[in-house]
């Protein structure tokens, strides 16, 4: 049973993001995972039972099908919502927005993920940028993986007064690894049809002051995204001053090609060697030795683990909505400690 100060959290949708959120919630000493809800009856739902989490069917019909498949089922989503203070909706794009009415009817606080529109909650969240503005709110949206990385890195530059404008090119993974038998591209590159791509405007939904434009292309791999940025700074700065700006964020990890971290797969392997669940890279992994400063211009590249980067943000968003931790940094440190996010990847 949850202690008196524990935030009771429900996760709706136990897929790529939902299962990572559930694991992360279970690791927090001020949160209790009251259960997860889904619609599937195959191995994915069996893993909920095996991991010791309570499983709920999204509907009576789903719960019945789960029982018929030999699963232990604790009830329906409606039952789960009755046990929670905050629900994190990790269902696929556009399904979550339809659940909002059910959350509101129960007076529940809720978090949506980046597949939904800003208007679905009226607030978009990245902890280091705007934690305080989410305090005690009914709802927020944790922005997408790419947008999270953009806001983290540009906020670090903004805080030191170095940021004038930023222009980025995003190489986007084609699909998530476990689904690569179903979709994904091979032997081609697919540019997004519009410039700017949606991530720049999305970053402005968190921080409207950011002068940012993005372009994106889908690439035939599944590991992670890779970003290249060109930044106009407010003044000339040294490389060390820029690196110090990034070091000030606990969720940007500086890496070096000279350590053998020369490609996305090597960094994922490092996360596996660190024993992180799902080989999660929660940080933006930014190449320090590649970073280049030329007068007042700055150039750098980084990796975004799309499956993992939003997990710490989601944990902070739970605390912000619950209002139990008032200072952003206190929540960030608690989350980082529980997830093993420290100053260096190696
Ligand atoms: N995959 C990523 O890299 C990534 C990164 C950042 C944000 N997001 C966002 O996170 C959200 C979830 O994406 P995902 O990749 O985890 O999706 P997913 O397809 O991997 O998982 C969704 C889960 O929800 C379940 N589901 C489907 N309909 C449901 C319903 N009506 N009720 C309950 N459960 C239902 C599915 O069975 C599945 O287990 C989306 O908004 C997405 O845009 C995804």
Coordinates of N, CA, C and O in Angstrom, one line a residue, residues 1-66:
X1 N 0.8 -1.2 0.0 CA 0.0 0.0 0.0 C 0.9 1.3 0.0 O 1.9 1.3 0.6
X2 N 0.4 2.3 -0.6 CA 1.1 3.5 -0.7 C 1.1 4.2 0.7 O 0.1 4.2 1.4
X3 N 2.3 4.8 1.0 CA 2.4 5.6 2.2 C 1.6 6.9 2.1 O 1.2 7.2 1.0
X4 N 1.4 7.6 3.2 CA 0.6 8.8 3.1 C 1.1 9.9 2.1 O 0.4 10.6 1.5
X5 N 2.4 10.0 1.9 CA 3.0 11.0 1.0 C 3.3 10.5 -0.4 O 3.8 11.2 -1.2
X6 N 3.0 9.2 -0.6 CA 3.3 8.7 -1.9 C 2.3 9.2 -3.0 O 1.1 9.3 -2.7
X7 N 2.9 9.5 -4.2 CA 2.0 9.9 -5.3 C 1.6 8.6 -6.0 O 2.4 7.8 -6.4
X8 N 0.3 8.4 -6.1 CA -0.2 7.1 -6.7 C -0.3 7.3 -8.2 O -1.1 8.2 -8.6
X9 N 0.4 6.5 -9.0 CA 0.5 6.8 -10.4 C 0.0 5.6 -11.2 O 0.3 4.4 -10.9
X10 N -0.9 5.9 -12.2 CA -1.3 4.8 -13.1 C -0.7 5.1 -14.5 O -0.5 6.3 -14.8
X11 N -0.4 4.0 -15.2 CA 0.2 4.2 -16.5 C -0.8 3.5 -17.5 O -1.1 2.3 -17.4
X12 N -1.3 4.3 -18.4 CA -2.2 3.8 -19.4 C -1.5 3.6 -20.8 O -1.1 4.6 -21.4
X13 N -1.3 2.3 -21.2 CA -0.5 2.0 -22.4 C 0.9 1.6 -22.0 O 1.7 2.4 -21.6
X14 N 1.1 0.2 -22.1 CA 2.4 -0.3 -21.7 C 3.2 -0.7 -22.9 O 3.6 -1.8 -23.1
X15 N 3.5 0.3 -23.7 CA 4.3 0.1 -24.9 C 5.7 0.6 -24.7 O 6.3 0.6 -23.6
X16 N 6.3 1.1 -25.8 CA 7.7 1.6 -25.7 C 7.9 2.6 -24.6 O 8.8 2.5 -23.7
X17 N 7.1 3.6 -24.5 CA 7.2 4.6 -23.5 C 6.6 4.2 -22.1 O 7.2 4.3 -21.1
X18 N 5.4 3.6 -22.2 CA 4.7 3.2 -21.0 C 5.5 2.2 -20.1 O 5.5 2.4 -18.9
X19 N 6.1 1.2 -20.7 CA 6.8 0.3 -19.9 C 8.0 0.9 -19.2 O 8.4 0.6 -18.1
X20 N 8.7 1.8 -19.9 CA 9.8 2.5 -19.3 C 9.3 3.5 -18.2 O 10.0 3.6 -17.1
X21 N 8.2 4.1 -18.4 CA 7.7 5.0 -17.4 C 7.3 4.2 -16.1 O 7.6 4.6 -15.0
X22 N 6.7 3.0 -16.4 CA 6.2 2.2 -15.2 C 7.5 1.8 -14.4 O 7.5 1.9 -13.2
X23 N 8.5 1.3 -15.1 CA 9.7 0.9 -14.4 C 10.3 2.1 -13.6 O 10.7 2.0 -12.4
X24 N 10.3 3.3 -14.2 CA 10.9 4.5 -13.6 C 10.1 4.9 -12.4 O 10.6 5.3 -11.3
X25 N 8.8 4.9 -12.5 CA 7.9 5.2 -11.4 C 8.2 4.3 -10.2 O 8.3 4.7 -9.0
X26 N 8.3 3.0 -10.5 CA 8.5 2.0 -9.4 C 9.8 2.3 -8.7 O 10.0 1.8 -7.5
X27 N 10.7 3.0 -9.3 CA 12.0 3.2 -8.7 C 12.1 4.5 -7.8 O 13.0 4.8 -7.1
X28 N 11.0 5.3 -7.8 CA 11.0 6.6 -7.1 C 10.5 6.3 -5.6 O 9.5 5.5 -5.4
X29 N 11.1 6.9 -4.7 CA 10.7 6.7 -3.3 C 9.5 7.5 -2.8 O 9.0 7.3 -1.7
X30 N 9.1 8.4 -3.7 CA 7.9 9.2 -3.4 C 6.7 8.9 -4.3 O 5.7 9.6 -4.3
X31 N 6.8 7.8 -5.0 CA 5.7 7.4 -5.9 C 5.4 5.9 -5.8 O 6.2 5.1 -5.5
X32 N 4.1 5.6 -6.1 CA 3.7 4.2 -6.0 C 3.0 3.9 -7.4 O 2.1 4.6 -7.7
X33 N 3.4 2.8 -8.0 CA 2.8 2.5 -9.3 C 1.5 1.6 -9.0 O 1.7 0.5 -8.5
X34 N 0.4 2.2 -9.2 CA -0.8 1.4 -8.8 C -1.3 0.4 -9.9 O -2.1 -0.4 -9.6
X35 N -0.8 0.5 -11.1 CA -1.1 -0.4 -12.1 C -0.9 0.1 -13.5 O -0.7 1.3 -13.6
X36 N -1.0 -0.8 -14.4 CA -0.9 -0.4 -15.8 C -2.1 -1.0 -16.6 O -2.6 -2.1 -16.3
X37 N -2.5 -0.2 -17.6 CA -3.6 -0.7 -18.4 C -3.2 -0.8 -19.9 O -2.4 0.0 -20.4
X38 N -3.8 -1.8 -20.6 CA -3.4 -1.9 -22.0 C -4.6 -2.7 -22.7 O -5.6 -3.1 -22.0
X39 N -4.4 -3.0 -24.0 CA -5.4 -3.7 -24.7 C -4.9 -5.0 -25.2 O -5.7 -5.9 -25.7
X40 N -3.6 -5.3 -25.2 CA -3.0 -6.5 -25.8 C -3.1 -7.7 -24.8 O -3.2 -7.5 -23.6
X41 N -3.0 -8.9 -25.4 CA -3.1 -10.1 -24.6 C -1.9 -11.0 -24.8 O -1.8 -12.1 -24.3
X42 N -0.9 -10.5 -25.6 CA 0.2 -11.4 -25.9 C 1.4 -11.2 -24.9 O 1.2 -10.8 -23.8
X43 N 2.6 -11.5 -25.4 CA 3.8 -11.5 -24.5 C 3.9 -10.2 -23.7 O 4.4 -10.1 -22.6
X44 N 3.5 -9.1 -24.4 CA 3.7 -7.8 -23.7 C 2.9 -7.7 -22.4 O 3.4 -7.2 -21.4
X45 N 1.7 -8.2 -22.5 CA 0.8 -8.1 -21.3 C 1.4 -9.1 -20.2 O 1.3 -8.9 -19.0
X46 N 1.9 -10.3 -20.7 CA 2.5 -11.3 -19.8 C 3.7 -10.7 -19.0 O 3.9 -11.0 -17.8
X47 N 4.4 -9.7 -19.7 CA 5.5 -9.1 -19.0 C 5.1 -8.2 -17.8 O 5.8 -8.0 -16.9
X48 N 3.8 -7.7 -18.0 CA 3.3 -6.8 -16.9 C 3.2 -7.7 -15.6 O 3.6 -7.3 -14.5
X49 N 2.6 -8.9 -15.8 CA 2.4 -9.8 -14.7 C 3.8 -10.2 -14.1 O 4.0 -10.2 -12.9
X50 N 4.7 -10.6 -15.0 CA 6.0 -11.1 -14.6 C 6.8 -10.0 -13.8 O 7.5 -10.3 -12.9
X51 N 6.6 -8.7 -14.2 CA 7.3 -7.7 -13.6 C 6.7 -7.3 -12.2 O 7.2 -6.4 -11.5
X52 N 5.6 -8.0 -11.9 CA 5.0 -7.7 -10.6 C 4.1 -6.5 -10.5 O 3.7 -6.0 -9.5
X53 N 3.7 -6.0 -11.7 CA 2.8 -4.8 -11.7 C 1.3 -5.3 -11.9 O 1.1 -6.4 -12.5
X54 N 0.4 -4.6 -11.4 CA -1.0 -4.9 -11.6 C -1.4 -4.6 -13.0 O -1.2 -3.5 -13.5
X55 N -2.1 -5.5 -13.7 CA -2.6 -5.3 -15.0 C -4.1 -5.1 -15.1 O -4.9 -5.8 -14.5
X56 N -4.5 -4.0 -15.8 CA -5.9 -3.7 -16.0 C -6.2 -3.7 -17.5 O -5.3 -3.3 -18.3
X57 N -7.4 -4.1 -17.9 CA -7.8 -4.0 -19.3 C -8.4 -2.6 -19.5 O -9.1 -2.1 -18.7
X58 N -8.2 -2.1 -20.8 CA -8.7 -0.8 -21.0 C -10.2 -0.7 -20.9 O -10.8 0.2 -20.5
X59 N -10.8 -1.9 -21.3 CA -12.3 -2.0 -21.2 C -12.6 -3.3 -20.6 O -11.7 -4.2 -20.5
X60 N -13.9 -3.6 -20.3 CA -14.4 -4.9 -19.8 C -14.0 -6.0 -20.8 O -13.5 -7.1 -20.4
X61 N -14.2 -5.6 -22.1 CA -13.9 -6.6 -23.2 C -12.4 -7.0 -23.2 O -12.0 -8.1 -23.3
X62 N -11.6 -5.9 -23.1 CA -10.1 -6.2 -23.0 C -9.7 -7.0 -21.8 O -8.9 -8.0 -21.9
X63 N -10.3 -6.7 -20.7 CA -10.0 -7.4 -19.4 C -10.4 -8.9 -19.6 O -9.7 -9.8 -19.2
X64 N -11.6 -9.1 -20.2 CA -12.1 -10.5 -20.4 C -11.1 -11.3 -21.4 O -10.8 -12.4 -21.1
X65 N -10.7 -10.6 -22.4 CA -9.8 -11.3 -23.4 C -8.4 -11.6 -22.7 O -7.8 -12.6 -22.9
X66 N -8.0 -10.7 -21.8 CA -6.7 -10.9 -21.1 C -6.9 -12.2 -20.2 O -6.0 -13.0 -20.1

